[in-house]
Coordinates of C-alpha atoms in Angstrom, one line a residue:
Chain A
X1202 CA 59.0 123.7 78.1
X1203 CA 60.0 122.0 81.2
X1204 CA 58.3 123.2 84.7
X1205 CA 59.0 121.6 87.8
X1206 CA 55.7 123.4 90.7
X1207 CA 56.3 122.6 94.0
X1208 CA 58.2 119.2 93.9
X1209 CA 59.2 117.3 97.0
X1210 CA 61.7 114.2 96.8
X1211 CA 63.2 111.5 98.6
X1212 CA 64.4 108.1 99.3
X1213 CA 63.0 104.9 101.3
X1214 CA 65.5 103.0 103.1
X1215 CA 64.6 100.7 106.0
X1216 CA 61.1 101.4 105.2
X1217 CA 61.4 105.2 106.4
X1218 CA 60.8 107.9 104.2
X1219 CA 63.9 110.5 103.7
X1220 CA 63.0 114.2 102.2
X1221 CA 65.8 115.1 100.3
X1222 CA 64.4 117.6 98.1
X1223 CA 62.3 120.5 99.8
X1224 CA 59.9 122.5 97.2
X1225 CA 61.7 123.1 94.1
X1226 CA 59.9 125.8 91.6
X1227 CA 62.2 125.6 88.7
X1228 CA 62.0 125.5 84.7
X1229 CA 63.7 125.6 81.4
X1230 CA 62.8 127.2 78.4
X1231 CA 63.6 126.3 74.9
X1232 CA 67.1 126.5 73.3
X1233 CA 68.5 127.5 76.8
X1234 CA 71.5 126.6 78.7
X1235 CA 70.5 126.0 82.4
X1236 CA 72.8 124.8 85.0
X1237 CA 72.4 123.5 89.1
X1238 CA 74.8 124.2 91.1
X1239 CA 75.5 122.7 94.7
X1240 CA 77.9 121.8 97.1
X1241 CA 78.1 117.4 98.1
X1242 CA 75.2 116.1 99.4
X1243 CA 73.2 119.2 98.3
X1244 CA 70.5 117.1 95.8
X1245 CA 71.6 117.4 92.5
X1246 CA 71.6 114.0 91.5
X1247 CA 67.9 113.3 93.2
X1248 CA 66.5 116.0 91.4
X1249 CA 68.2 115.3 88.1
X1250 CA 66.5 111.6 88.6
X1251 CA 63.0 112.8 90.3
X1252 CA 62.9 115.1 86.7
X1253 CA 63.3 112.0 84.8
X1254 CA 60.9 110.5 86.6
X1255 CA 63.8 107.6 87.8
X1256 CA 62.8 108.1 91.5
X1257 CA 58.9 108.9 94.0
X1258 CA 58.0 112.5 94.5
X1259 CA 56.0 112.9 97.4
X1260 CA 54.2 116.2 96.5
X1261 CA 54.2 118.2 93.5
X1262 CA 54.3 118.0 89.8
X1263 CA 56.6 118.2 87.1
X1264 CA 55.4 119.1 83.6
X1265 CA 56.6 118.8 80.2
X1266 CA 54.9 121.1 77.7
X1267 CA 51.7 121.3 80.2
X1268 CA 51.7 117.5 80.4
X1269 CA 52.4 115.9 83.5
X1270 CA 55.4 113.2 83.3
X1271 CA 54.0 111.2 86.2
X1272 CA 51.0 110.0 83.9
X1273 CA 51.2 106.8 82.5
X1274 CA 50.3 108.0 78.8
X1275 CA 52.6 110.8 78.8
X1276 CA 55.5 109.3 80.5
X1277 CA 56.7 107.2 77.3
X1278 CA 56.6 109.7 75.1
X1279 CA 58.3 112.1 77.5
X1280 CA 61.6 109.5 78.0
X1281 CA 62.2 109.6 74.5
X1282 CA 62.5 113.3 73.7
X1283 CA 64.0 113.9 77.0
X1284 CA 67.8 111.9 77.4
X1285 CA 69.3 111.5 80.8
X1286 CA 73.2 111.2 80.5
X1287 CA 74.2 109.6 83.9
X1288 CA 77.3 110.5 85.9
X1289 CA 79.1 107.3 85.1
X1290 CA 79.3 107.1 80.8
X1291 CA 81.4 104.2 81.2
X1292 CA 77.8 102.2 82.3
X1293 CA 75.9 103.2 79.1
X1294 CA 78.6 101.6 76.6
X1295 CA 79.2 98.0 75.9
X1296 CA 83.1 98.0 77.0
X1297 CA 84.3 95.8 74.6
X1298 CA 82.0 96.8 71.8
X1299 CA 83.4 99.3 69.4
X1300 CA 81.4 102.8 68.7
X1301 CA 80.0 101.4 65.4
X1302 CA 78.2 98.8 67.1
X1303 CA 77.0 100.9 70.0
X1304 CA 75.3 103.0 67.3
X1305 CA 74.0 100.4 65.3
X1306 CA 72.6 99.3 68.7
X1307 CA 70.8 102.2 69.5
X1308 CA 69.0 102.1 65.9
X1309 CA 68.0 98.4 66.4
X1310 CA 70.0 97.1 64.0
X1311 CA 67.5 98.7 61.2
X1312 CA 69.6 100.8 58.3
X1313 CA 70.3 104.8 59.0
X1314 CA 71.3 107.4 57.7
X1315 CA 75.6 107.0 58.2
X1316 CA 76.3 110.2 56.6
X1317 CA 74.0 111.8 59.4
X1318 CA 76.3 110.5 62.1
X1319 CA 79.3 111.3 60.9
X1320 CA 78.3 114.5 59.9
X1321 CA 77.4 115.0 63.4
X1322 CA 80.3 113.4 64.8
X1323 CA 82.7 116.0 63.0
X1324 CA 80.1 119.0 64.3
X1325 CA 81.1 118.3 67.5
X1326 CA 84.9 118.0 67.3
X1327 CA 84.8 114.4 67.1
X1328 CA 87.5 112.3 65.0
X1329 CA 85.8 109.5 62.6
X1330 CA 88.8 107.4 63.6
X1331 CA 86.9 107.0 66.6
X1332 CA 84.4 104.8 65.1
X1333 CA 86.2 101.6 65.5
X1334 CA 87.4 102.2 69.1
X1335 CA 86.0 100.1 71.6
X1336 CA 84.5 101.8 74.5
X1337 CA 87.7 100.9 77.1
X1338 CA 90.2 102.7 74.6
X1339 CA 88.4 105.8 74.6
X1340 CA 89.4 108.4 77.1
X1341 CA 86.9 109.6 79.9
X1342 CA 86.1 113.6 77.9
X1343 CA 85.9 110.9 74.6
X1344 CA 83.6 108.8 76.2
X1345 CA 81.5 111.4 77.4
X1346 CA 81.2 113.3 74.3
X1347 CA 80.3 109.9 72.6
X1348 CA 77.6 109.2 74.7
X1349 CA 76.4 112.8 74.4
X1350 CA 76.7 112.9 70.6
X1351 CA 74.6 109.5 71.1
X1352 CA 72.5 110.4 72.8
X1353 CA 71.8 113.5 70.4
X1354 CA 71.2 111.3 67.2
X1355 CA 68.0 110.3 68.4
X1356 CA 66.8 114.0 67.6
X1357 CA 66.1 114.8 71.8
X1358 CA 64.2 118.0 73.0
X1359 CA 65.7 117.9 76.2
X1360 CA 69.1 116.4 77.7
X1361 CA 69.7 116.2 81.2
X1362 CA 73.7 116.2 82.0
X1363 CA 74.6 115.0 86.1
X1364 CA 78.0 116.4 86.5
X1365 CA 80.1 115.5 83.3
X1366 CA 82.9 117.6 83.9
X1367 CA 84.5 115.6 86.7
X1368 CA 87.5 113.8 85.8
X1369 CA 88.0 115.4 82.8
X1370 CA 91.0 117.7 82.0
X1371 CA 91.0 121.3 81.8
X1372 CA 90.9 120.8 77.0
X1373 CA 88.5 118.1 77.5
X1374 CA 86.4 120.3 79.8
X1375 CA 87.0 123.2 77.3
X1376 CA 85.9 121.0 74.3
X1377 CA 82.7 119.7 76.2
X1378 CA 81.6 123.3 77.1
X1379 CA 82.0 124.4 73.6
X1380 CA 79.9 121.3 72.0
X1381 CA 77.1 122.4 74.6
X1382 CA 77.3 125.7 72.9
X1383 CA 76.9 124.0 69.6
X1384 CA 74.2 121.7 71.2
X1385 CA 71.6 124.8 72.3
X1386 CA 70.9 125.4 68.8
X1387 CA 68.7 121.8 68.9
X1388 CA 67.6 121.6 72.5
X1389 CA 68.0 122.9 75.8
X1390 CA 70.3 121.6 78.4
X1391 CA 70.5 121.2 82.0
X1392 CA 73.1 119.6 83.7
X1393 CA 74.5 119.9 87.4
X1394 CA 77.7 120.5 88.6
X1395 CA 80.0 121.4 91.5
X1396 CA 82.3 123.0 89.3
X1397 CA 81.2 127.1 89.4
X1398 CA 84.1 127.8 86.9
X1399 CA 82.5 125.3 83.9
X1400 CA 78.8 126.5 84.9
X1401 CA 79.2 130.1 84.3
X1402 CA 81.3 129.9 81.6
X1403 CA 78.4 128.3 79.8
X1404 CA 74.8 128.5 81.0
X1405 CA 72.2 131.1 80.7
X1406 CA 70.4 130.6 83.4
X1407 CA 71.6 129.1 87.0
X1408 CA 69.9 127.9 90.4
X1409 CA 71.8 127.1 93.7
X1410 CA 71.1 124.8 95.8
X1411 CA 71.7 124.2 99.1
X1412 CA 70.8 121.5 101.4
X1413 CA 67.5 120.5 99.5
X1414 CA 66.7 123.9 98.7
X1415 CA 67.3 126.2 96.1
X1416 CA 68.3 129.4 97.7
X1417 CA 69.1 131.5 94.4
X1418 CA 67.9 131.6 90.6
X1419 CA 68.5 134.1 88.1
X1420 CA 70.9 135.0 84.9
X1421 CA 73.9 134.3 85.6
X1422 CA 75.3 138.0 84.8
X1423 CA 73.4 139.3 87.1
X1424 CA 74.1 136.5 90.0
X1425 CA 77.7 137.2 89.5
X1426 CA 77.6 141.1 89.5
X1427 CA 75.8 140.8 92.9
X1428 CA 74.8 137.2 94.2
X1429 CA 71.6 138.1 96.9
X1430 CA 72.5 135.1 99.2
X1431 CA 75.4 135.3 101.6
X1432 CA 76.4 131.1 100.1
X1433 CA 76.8 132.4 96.6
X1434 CA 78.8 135.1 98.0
X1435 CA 81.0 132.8 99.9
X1436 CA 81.1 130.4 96.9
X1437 CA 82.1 133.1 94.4
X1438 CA 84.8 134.2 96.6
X1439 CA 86.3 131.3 97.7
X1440 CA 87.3 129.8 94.2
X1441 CA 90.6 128.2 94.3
X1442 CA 91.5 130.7 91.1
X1443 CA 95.4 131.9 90.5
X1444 CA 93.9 135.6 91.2
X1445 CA 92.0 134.5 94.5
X1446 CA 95.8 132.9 96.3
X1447 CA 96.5 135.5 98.9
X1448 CA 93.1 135.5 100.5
X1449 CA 92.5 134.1 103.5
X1450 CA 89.7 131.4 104.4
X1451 CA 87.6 132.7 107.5
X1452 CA 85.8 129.6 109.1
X1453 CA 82.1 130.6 110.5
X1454 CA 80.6 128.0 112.6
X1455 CA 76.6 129.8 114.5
X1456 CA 76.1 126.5 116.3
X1457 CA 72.8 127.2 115.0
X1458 CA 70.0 124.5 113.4
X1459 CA 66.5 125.0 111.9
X1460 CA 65.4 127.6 109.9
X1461 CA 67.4 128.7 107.2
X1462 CA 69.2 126.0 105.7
X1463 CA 72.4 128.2 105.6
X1464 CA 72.2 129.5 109.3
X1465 CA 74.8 127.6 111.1
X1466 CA 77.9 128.7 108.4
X1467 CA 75.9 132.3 107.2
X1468 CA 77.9 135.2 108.8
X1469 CA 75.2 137.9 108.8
X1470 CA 72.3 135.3 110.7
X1471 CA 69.9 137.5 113.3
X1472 CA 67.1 136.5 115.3
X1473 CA 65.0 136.4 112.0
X1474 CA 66.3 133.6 110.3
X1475 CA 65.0 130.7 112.7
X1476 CA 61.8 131.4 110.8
X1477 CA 60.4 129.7 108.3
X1478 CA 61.6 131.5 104.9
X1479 CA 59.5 132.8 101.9
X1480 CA 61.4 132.7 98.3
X1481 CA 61.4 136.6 96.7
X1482 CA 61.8 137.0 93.2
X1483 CA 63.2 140.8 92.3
X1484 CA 63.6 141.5 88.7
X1485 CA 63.5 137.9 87.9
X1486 CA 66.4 137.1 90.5
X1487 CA 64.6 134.9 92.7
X1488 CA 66.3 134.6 96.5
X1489 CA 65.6 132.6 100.0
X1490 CA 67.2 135.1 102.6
X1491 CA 65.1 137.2 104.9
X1492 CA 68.0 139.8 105.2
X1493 CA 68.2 140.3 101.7
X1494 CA 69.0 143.4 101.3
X1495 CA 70.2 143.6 104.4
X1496 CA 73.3 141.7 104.9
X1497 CA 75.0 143.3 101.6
X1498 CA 74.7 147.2 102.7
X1499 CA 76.9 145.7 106.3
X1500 CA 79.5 144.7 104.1
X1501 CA 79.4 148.3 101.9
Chain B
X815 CA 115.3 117.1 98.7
X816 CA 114.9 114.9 96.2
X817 CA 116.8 114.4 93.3
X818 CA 115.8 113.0 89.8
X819 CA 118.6 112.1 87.7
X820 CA 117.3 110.9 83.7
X821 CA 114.2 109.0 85.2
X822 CA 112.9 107.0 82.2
X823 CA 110.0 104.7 82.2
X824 CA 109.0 102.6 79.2
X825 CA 106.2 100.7 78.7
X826 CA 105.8 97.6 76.0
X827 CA 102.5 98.0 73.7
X828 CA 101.1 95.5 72.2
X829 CA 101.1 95.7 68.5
X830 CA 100.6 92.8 66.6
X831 CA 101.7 89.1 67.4
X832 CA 105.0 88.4 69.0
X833 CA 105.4 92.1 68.2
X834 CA 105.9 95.0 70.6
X835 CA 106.8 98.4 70.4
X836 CA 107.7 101.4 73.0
X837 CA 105.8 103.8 74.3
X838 CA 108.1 106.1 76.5
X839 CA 105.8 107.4 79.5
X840 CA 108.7 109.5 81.2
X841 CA 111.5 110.4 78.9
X842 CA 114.8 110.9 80.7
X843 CA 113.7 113.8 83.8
X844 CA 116.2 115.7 85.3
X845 CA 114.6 117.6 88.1
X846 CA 115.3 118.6 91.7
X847 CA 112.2 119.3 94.1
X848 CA 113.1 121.2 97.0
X849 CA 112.1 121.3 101.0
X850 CA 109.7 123.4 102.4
X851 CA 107.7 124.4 99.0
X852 CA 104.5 122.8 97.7
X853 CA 106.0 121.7 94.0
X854 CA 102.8 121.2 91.7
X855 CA 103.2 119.4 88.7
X856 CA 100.6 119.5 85.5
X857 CA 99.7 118.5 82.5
X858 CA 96.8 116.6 80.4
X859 CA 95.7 113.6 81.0
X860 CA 98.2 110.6 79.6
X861 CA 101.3 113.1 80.0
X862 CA 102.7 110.8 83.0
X863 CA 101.7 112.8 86.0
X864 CA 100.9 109.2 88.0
X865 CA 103.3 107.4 86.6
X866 CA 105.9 109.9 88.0
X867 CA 104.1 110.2 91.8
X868 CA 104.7 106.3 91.5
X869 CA 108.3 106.4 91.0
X870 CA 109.3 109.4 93.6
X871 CA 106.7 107.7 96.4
X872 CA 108.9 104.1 95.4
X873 CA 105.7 102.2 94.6
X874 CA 106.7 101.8 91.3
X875 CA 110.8 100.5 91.3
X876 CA 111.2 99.0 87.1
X877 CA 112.7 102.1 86.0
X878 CA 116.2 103.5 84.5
X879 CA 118.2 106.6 86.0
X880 CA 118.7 107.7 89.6
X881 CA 116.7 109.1 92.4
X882 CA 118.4 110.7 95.5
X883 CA 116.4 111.4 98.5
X884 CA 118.8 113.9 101.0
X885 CA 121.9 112.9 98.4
X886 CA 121.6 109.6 98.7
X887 CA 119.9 106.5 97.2
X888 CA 118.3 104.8 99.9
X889 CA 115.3 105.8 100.7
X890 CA 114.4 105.8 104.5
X891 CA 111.2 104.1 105.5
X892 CA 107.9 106.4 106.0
X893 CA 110.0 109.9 104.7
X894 CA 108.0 110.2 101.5
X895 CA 103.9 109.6 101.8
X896 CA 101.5 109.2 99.0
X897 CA 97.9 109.6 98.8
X898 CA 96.1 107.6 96.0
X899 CA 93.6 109.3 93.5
X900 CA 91.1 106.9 94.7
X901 CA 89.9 107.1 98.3
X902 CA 87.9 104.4 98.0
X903 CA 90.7 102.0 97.2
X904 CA 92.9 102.9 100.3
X905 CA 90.1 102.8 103.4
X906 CA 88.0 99.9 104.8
X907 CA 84.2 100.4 104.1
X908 CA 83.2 98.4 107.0
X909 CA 85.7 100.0 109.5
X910 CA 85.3 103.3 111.1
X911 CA 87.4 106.3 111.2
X912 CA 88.5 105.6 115.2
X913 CA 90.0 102.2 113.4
X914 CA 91.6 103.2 110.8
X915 CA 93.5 106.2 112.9
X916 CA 94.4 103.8 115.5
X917 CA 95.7 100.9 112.6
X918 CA 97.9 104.1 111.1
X919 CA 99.2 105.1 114.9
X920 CA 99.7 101.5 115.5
X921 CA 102.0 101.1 112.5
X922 CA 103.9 104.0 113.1
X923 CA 104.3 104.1 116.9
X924 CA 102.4 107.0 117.2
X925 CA 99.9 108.1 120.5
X926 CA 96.7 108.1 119.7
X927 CA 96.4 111.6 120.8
X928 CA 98.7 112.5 118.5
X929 CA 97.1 111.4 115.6
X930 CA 94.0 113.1 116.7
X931 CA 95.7 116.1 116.7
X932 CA 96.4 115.3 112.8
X933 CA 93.0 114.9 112.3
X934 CA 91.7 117.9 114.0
X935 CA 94.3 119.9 112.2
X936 CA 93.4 118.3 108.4
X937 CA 89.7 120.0 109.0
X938 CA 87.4 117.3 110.3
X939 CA 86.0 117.1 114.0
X940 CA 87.1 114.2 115.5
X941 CA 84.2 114.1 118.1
X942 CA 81.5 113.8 114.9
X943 CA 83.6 111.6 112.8
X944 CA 85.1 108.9 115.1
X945 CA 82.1 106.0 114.6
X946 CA 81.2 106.5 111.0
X947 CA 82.0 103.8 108.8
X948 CA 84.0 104.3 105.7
X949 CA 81.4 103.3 103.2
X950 CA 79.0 106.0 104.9
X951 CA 81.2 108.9 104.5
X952 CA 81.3 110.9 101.0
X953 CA 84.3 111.5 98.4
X954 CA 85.3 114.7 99.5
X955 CA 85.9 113.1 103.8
X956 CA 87.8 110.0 102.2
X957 CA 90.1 112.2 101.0
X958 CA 90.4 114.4 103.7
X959 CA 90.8 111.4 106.2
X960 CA 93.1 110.0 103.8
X961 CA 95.3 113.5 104.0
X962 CA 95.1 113.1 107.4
X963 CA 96.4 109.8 107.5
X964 CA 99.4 110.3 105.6
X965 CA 100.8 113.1 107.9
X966 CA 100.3 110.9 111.5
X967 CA 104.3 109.6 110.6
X968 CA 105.7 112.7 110.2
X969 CA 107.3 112.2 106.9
X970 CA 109.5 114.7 105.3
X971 CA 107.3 114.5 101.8
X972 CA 103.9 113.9 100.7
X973 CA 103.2 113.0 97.4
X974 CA 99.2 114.2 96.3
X975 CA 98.1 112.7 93.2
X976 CA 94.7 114.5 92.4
X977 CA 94.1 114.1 95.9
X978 CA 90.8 116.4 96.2
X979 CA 89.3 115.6 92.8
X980 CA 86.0 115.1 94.6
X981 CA 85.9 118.0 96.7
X982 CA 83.6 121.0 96.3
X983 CA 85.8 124.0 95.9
X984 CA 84.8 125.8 99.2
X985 CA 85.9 122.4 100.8
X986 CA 89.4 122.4 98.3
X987 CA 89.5 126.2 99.2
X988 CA 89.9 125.0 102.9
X989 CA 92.3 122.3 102.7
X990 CA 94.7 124.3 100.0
X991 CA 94.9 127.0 103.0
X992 CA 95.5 124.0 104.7
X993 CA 98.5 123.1 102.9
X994 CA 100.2 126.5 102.5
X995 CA 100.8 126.0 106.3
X996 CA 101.7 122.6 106.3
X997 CA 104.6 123.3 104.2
X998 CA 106.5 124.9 107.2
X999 CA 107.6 121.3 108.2
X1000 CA 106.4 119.0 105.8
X1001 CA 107.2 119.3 101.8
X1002 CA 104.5 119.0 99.5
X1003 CA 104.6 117.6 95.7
X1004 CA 100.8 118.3 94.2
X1005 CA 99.4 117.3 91.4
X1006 CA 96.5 118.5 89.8
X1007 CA 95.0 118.5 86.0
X1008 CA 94.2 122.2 86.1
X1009 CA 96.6 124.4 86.1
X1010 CA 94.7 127.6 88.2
X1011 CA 94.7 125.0 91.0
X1012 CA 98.3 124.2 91.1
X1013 CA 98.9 128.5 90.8
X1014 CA 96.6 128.7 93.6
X1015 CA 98.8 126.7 95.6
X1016 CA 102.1 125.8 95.0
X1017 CA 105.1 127.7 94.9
X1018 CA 106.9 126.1 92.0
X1019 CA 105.4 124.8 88.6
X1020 CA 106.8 121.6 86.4
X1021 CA 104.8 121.2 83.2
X1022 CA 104.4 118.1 81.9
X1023 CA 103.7 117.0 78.4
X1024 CA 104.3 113.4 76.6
X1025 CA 106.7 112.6 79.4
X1026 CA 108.9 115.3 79.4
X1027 CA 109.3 118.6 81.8
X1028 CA 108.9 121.2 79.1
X1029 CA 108.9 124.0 81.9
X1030 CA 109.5 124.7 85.2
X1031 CA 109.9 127.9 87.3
X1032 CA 108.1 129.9 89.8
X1033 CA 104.3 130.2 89.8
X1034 CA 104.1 134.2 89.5
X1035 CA 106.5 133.7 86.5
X1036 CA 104.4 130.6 84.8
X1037 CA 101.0 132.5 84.8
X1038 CA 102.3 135.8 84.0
X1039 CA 104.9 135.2 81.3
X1040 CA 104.9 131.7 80.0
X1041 CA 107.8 130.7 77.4
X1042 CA 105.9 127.3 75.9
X1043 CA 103.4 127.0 73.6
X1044 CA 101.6 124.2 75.5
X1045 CA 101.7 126.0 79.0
X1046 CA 100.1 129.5 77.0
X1047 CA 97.3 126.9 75.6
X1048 CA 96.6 125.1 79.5
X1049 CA 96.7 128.6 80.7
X1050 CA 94.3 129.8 78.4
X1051 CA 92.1 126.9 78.6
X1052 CA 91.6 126.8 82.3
X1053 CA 88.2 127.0 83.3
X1054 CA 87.7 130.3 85.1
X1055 CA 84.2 132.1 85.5
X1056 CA 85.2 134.9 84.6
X1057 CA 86.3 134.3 81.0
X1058 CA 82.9 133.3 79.4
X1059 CA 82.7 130.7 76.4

């Protein structure tokens, strides 16, 4: 459905160009959960905006259903099956509007169907009382799940989520992830996160990134029986979980640059990993390490 | 030690014209909160986490009951420390880090090279750091600076209130380590919306819900046998990777 070949991203400022994003190979299939997941300052939000098309790729090509979205004719079309649900919610809503006019709003004032929307409202867990609350009363997993349940009455093939878990509470989060569940039945989701405890409770498929890169793609089963790159390994183990609280945090610091992306923090580096790396896909478990498979039998 | 003695906080809703009516955000705590432990407190959103950390820090003072810091009821200027949920608030964007160290130093009477030391200690490299503005710097090294600053006085408590909501979780993996040995001199109330957080680090659990404590007691015995029906339901709706939806 969507591919992304060989995409390169970045920003101007000062009239300098800044690569952020370093050849991403990445796609998502229909009715599929897919998730990104990345450390601060890793890329997620430039590539959730160079996919919609918000921001200048310097090489490569996204396409959506063989069409590339970079094309004047094709881009249109693609923004309106294809919803982008930004970080902040609180920007898309009118704050002192209530949610009846926000979706009377988004249909142009024209008539609709009402018992469409509230149908879907209930679908997703939603309360019909919160029809005529205005967008500052609502809570922030409320407003959220407004915007999303918004954003899927215009019938969307795709919907692109940056990070909506942060600042919600542990229900919210809980009733978010379940209405994504409900969600995959009518279009396939990607959405980032820093949170590895919401992602793999919820997507099918998951790609790591690091520092521009994705290091690691696969099912997420099989990335957390045995992740291939020594990050995932570190960011698996070090979850701040009630069963993790006696372990100890061992800080690695090579003094290392170029190369891998992970080589100054990677316990396992050799001579090896200055090089430039090649992406390996084994049993559809694709990885950027050269020692792969050799760091894991050290630690067997 | 501190000491909370029936703390009750109301505030007046709005309801209609010339009417009002009362919306109890902490209903009459009795609690004690004890040296040398990290005490977390949790809850959902709306159950008066803040509105506590406001009254023990003494930002907030329009409230009923009693509060004894040490057994008694003054409270001695720079022993309890907060740090706002908002980093962005509590620095200067167009200062850098060497600035705002040597304003907290400054205030306190504090060397510089003591506060250094703080910094070094809290996880950031002082070297790298010291001529970055604050607007340039992310979420996640706000807070951490903000940490930082709030040990330089030495206090006897620190109040965190969601402190490290925007750091990645090998980066809250670090500074929680962090904490477990700052407790040998300096006590530590933590708050935190999700409840495997405040297990992974704290000592002793209060759960809050509508403005009351509806349990407290120690960590091992909260996860492994909880008594309340809300605490089984946060438990079991913590995310956690291993439980899948």
């Amino acid at each position: 459905m969507l591919q992304v070949n060989n995409l390169h991203s970045g920003y101007y400022s000062d009239k300098k160009y800044t690569e952020i994003l370093k050849n991403i190979n990445m796609h998502v299939a229909d009715h599929e959960i897919v998730g990104v997941l990345g450390a601060n300052g890793s890329g997620k939000t430039t590539l959730m905006k160079s996919i919609m098309g918000d921001i200048y790729a310097s090489e490569g090509d996204v396409l959506y259903n063989g069409k590339s979205i970079y094309r004047k004719e094709n881009y249109g079309k693609y923004r309106r099956v294809a919803i982008y649900v930004k970080q902040d919610s609180f920007n898309s809503l009118k704050p002192l509007k209530t949610v009846n006019f926000q979706i009377g709003k988004l249909y142009d004032w024209k008539s609709f169907d009402k018992e469409y929307v509230r149908l879907l409202f209930k679908e997703l867990n939603l309360d019909p009382e919160i029809f005529n609350m205005k967008a500052i009363q609502l809570s922030d997993g409320m407003r959220h799940r407004v915007v999303i349940a918004m954003a899927l009455l215009t019938n969307p093939e795709l919907l692109v989520l940056d990070e909506p878990t942060t600042g919600l509470d542990s229900i919210s989060t809980y009733n978010l992830l379940i209405m994504l569940k409900t969600i995959k039945k009518k279009a396939s989701v990607l959405f980032s996160s820093n949170d590895v405890n919401a992602l793999f409770q919820v997507c099918d498929r998951v790609y790591i990134l690091y520092g521009g890169e994705i290091i690691e793609d696969g099912e997420y089963s099989s990335i957390l029986d045995g992740p291939f790159h020594p990050y995932t390994d570190t960011l698996l183990k070090y979850v701040p979980l009630y069963s993790n609280r006696n372990r100890e945090y061992i800080e690695i610091n090579n003094k290392k640059y170029g190369g891998c992306v992970f080589i100054n923090n990677c316990r396992y580096w050799t001579k090896e990993c200055e090089s430039q790396i090649e992406y390996r896909t084994i049993n559809n478990h694709g990885v950027r390490c050269i020692n792969y498979p050799g760091w894991k039998n050290d630690t067997a | 030690m501190i000491q909370l003695d029936g703390i009750s906080k109301v505030y007046k809703i709005r309801s209609g014209y010339m009417k009002y009516h009362d919306l109890y955000a902490l209903d009459s705590i009795s609690t004690t909160f004890r040296n040398n432990v990290i005490s977390g407190i949790t809850g959902s959103s709306g159950s008066g986490k803040t509105t506590l950390a406001n009254i023990i820090s003494g930002y907030d003072t329009d409230y009923a009951g009693q509060i004894l810091y040490n057994s008694s009821l003054v409270r001695t200027l720079g022993s309890v420390r907060y740090v706002f949920q908002d980093p962005y608030t509590s620095m200067n964007p167009v200062k850098t880090v060497e600035w705002h160290l040597a304003t907290a130093a400054s205030i306190n009477n504090v060397e510089m090279s003591d506060a250094i030391k703080k910094l070094e200690i809290a996880g950031m490299d002082y070297s790298i750091y010291k001529d970055r503005y604050g607007h340039s710097l992310s979420g996640g090294e706000l807070q951490k600076l903000a940490l930082a600053i709030s040990i330089i006085p030495e206090p006897e408590f620190i109040v965190l209130d969601e402190a490290f909501s925007m750091m990645d979780s090998i980066t809250l993996f670090k500074t929680l380590n962090f904490l477990k040995q700052l407790k040998k001199t300096i006590s530590i109330i933590y708050i935190d919306h999700d409840i495997n957080r405040i297990a992974f680090a704290s000592d002793y659990v209060y759960i809050l819900n509508h403005g009351k404590i509806i349990e407290e007691n120690y960590t091992d015995k909260i996860m492994n046998d909880p008594l309340n029906d809300f605490t089984k339901e946060l438990i079991k709706y913590s995310p956690d990777y291993h439980r899948r939806i």
